[in-house]
XYZ file of C-alpha atoms in Angstrom:
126
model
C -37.970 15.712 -26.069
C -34.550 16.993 -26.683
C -31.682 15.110 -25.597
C -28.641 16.677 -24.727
C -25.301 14.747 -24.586
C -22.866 15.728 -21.876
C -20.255 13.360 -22.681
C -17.302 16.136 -24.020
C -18.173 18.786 -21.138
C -17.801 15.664 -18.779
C -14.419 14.117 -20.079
C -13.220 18.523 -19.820
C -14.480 18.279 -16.490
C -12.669 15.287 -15.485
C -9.628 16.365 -17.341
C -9.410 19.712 -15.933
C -10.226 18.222 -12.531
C -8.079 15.388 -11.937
C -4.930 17.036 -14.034
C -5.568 20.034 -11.855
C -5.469 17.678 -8.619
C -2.680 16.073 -9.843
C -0.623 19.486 -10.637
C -0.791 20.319 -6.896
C 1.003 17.083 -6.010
C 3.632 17.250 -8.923
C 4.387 21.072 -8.509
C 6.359 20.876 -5.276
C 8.302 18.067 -6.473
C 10.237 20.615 -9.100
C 11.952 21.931 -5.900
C 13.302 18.955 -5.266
C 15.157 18.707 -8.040
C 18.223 20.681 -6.677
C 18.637 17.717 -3.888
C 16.352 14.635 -4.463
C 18.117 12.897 -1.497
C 15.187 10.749 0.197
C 12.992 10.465 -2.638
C 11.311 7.313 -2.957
C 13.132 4.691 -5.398
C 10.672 2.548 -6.020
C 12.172 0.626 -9.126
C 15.697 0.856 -7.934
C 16.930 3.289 -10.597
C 18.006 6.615 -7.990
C 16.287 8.983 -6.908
C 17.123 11.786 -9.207
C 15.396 9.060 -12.171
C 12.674 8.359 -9.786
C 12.126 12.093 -8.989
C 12.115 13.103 -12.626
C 9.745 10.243 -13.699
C 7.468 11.456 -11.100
C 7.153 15.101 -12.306
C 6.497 13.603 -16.418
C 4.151 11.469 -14.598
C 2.450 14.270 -11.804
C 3.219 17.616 -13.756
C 3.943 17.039 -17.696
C 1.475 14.961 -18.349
C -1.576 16.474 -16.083
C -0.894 19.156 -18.125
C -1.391 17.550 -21.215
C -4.211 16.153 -19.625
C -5.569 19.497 -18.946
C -5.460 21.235 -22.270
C -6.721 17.931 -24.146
C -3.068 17.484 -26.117
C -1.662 14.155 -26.928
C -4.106 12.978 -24.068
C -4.087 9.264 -24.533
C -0.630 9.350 -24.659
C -0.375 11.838 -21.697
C -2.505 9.703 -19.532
C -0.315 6.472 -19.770
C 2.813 7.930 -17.562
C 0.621 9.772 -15.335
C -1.671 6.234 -14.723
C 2.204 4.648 -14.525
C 3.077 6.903 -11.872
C 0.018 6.050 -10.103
C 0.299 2.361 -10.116
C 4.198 2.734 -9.073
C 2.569 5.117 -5.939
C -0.785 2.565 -4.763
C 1.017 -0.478 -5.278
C 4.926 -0.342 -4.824
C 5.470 2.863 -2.835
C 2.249 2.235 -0.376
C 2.465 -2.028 -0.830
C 2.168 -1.996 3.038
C -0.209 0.535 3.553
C -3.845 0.539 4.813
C -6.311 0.962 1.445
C -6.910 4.475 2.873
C -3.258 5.825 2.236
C -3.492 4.280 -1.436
C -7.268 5.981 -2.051
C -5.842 8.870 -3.818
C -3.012 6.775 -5.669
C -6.352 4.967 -7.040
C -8.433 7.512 -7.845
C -5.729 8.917 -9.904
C -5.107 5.593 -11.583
C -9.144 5.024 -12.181
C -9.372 8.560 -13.905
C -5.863 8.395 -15.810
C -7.409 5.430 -17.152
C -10.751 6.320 -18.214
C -9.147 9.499 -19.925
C -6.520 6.893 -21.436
C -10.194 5.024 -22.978
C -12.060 7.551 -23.564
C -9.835 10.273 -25.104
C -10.220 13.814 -24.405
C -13.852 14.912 -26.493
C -14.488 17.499 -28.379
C -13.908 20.205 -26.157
C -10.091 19.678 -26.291
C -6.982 20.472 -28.459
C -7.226 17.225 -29.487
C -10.831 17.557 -30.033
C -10.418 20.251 -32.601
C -8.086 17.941 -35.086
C -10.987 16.249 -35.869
């Protein structure tokens, strides 16, 4: 009996899939940029600081993610951004408004542990 290990297509799969999630919350945040008046300040350091911490975190990073580059590294700001969004942004919301904050931060972190496999630019070093 052959065995077959799926570990490298499922880390791509889970890279491409949560860094792809992520991109759709990050990209609309670039517009912002021109006037981040009413962005969230969660650590008291503006909004413009906030705003552009958010977009490493949401955008730079899932794309890292994505491609498999730096990934470990990558995953840290995005899991960051994640924590700062479930547990200071949403502190006094219902568990349902943090699920996706979570789910981010669960993935981001098994991608920080894991690495990116094989099938990644990071992968290919090797």
């Amino acid at each position: 009996m052959i065995k077959k290990n799926f570990t490298d297509l499922a880390l791509l799969l889970l890279r491409v899939g949560f860094g792809g999630f992520m991109l759709t919350h990050g990209i609309p945040k670039i517009s912002k940029l021109s006037n981040p008046s009413g962005f969230p300040d969660p650590l008291n350091i503006g909004e413009m600081p906030s705003l552009i911490l958010t977009i490493i975190g949401e955008v730079v990073a899932s794309i890292l993610i994505i491609i498999g580059y730096k990934t470990k590294w990558a995953a840290i700001p995005a899991a960051l951004t994640m924590l700062v969004a479930a547990f200071i942004v949403h502190a006094k919301d219902n568990i349902g408004t943090k699920e996706h904050a979570l789910l981010f931060l669960i993935a981001f972190t098994v991608i920080f542990l894991t690495g990116a496999g094989k099938l990644s630019i990071d992968g290919l070093k090797k």
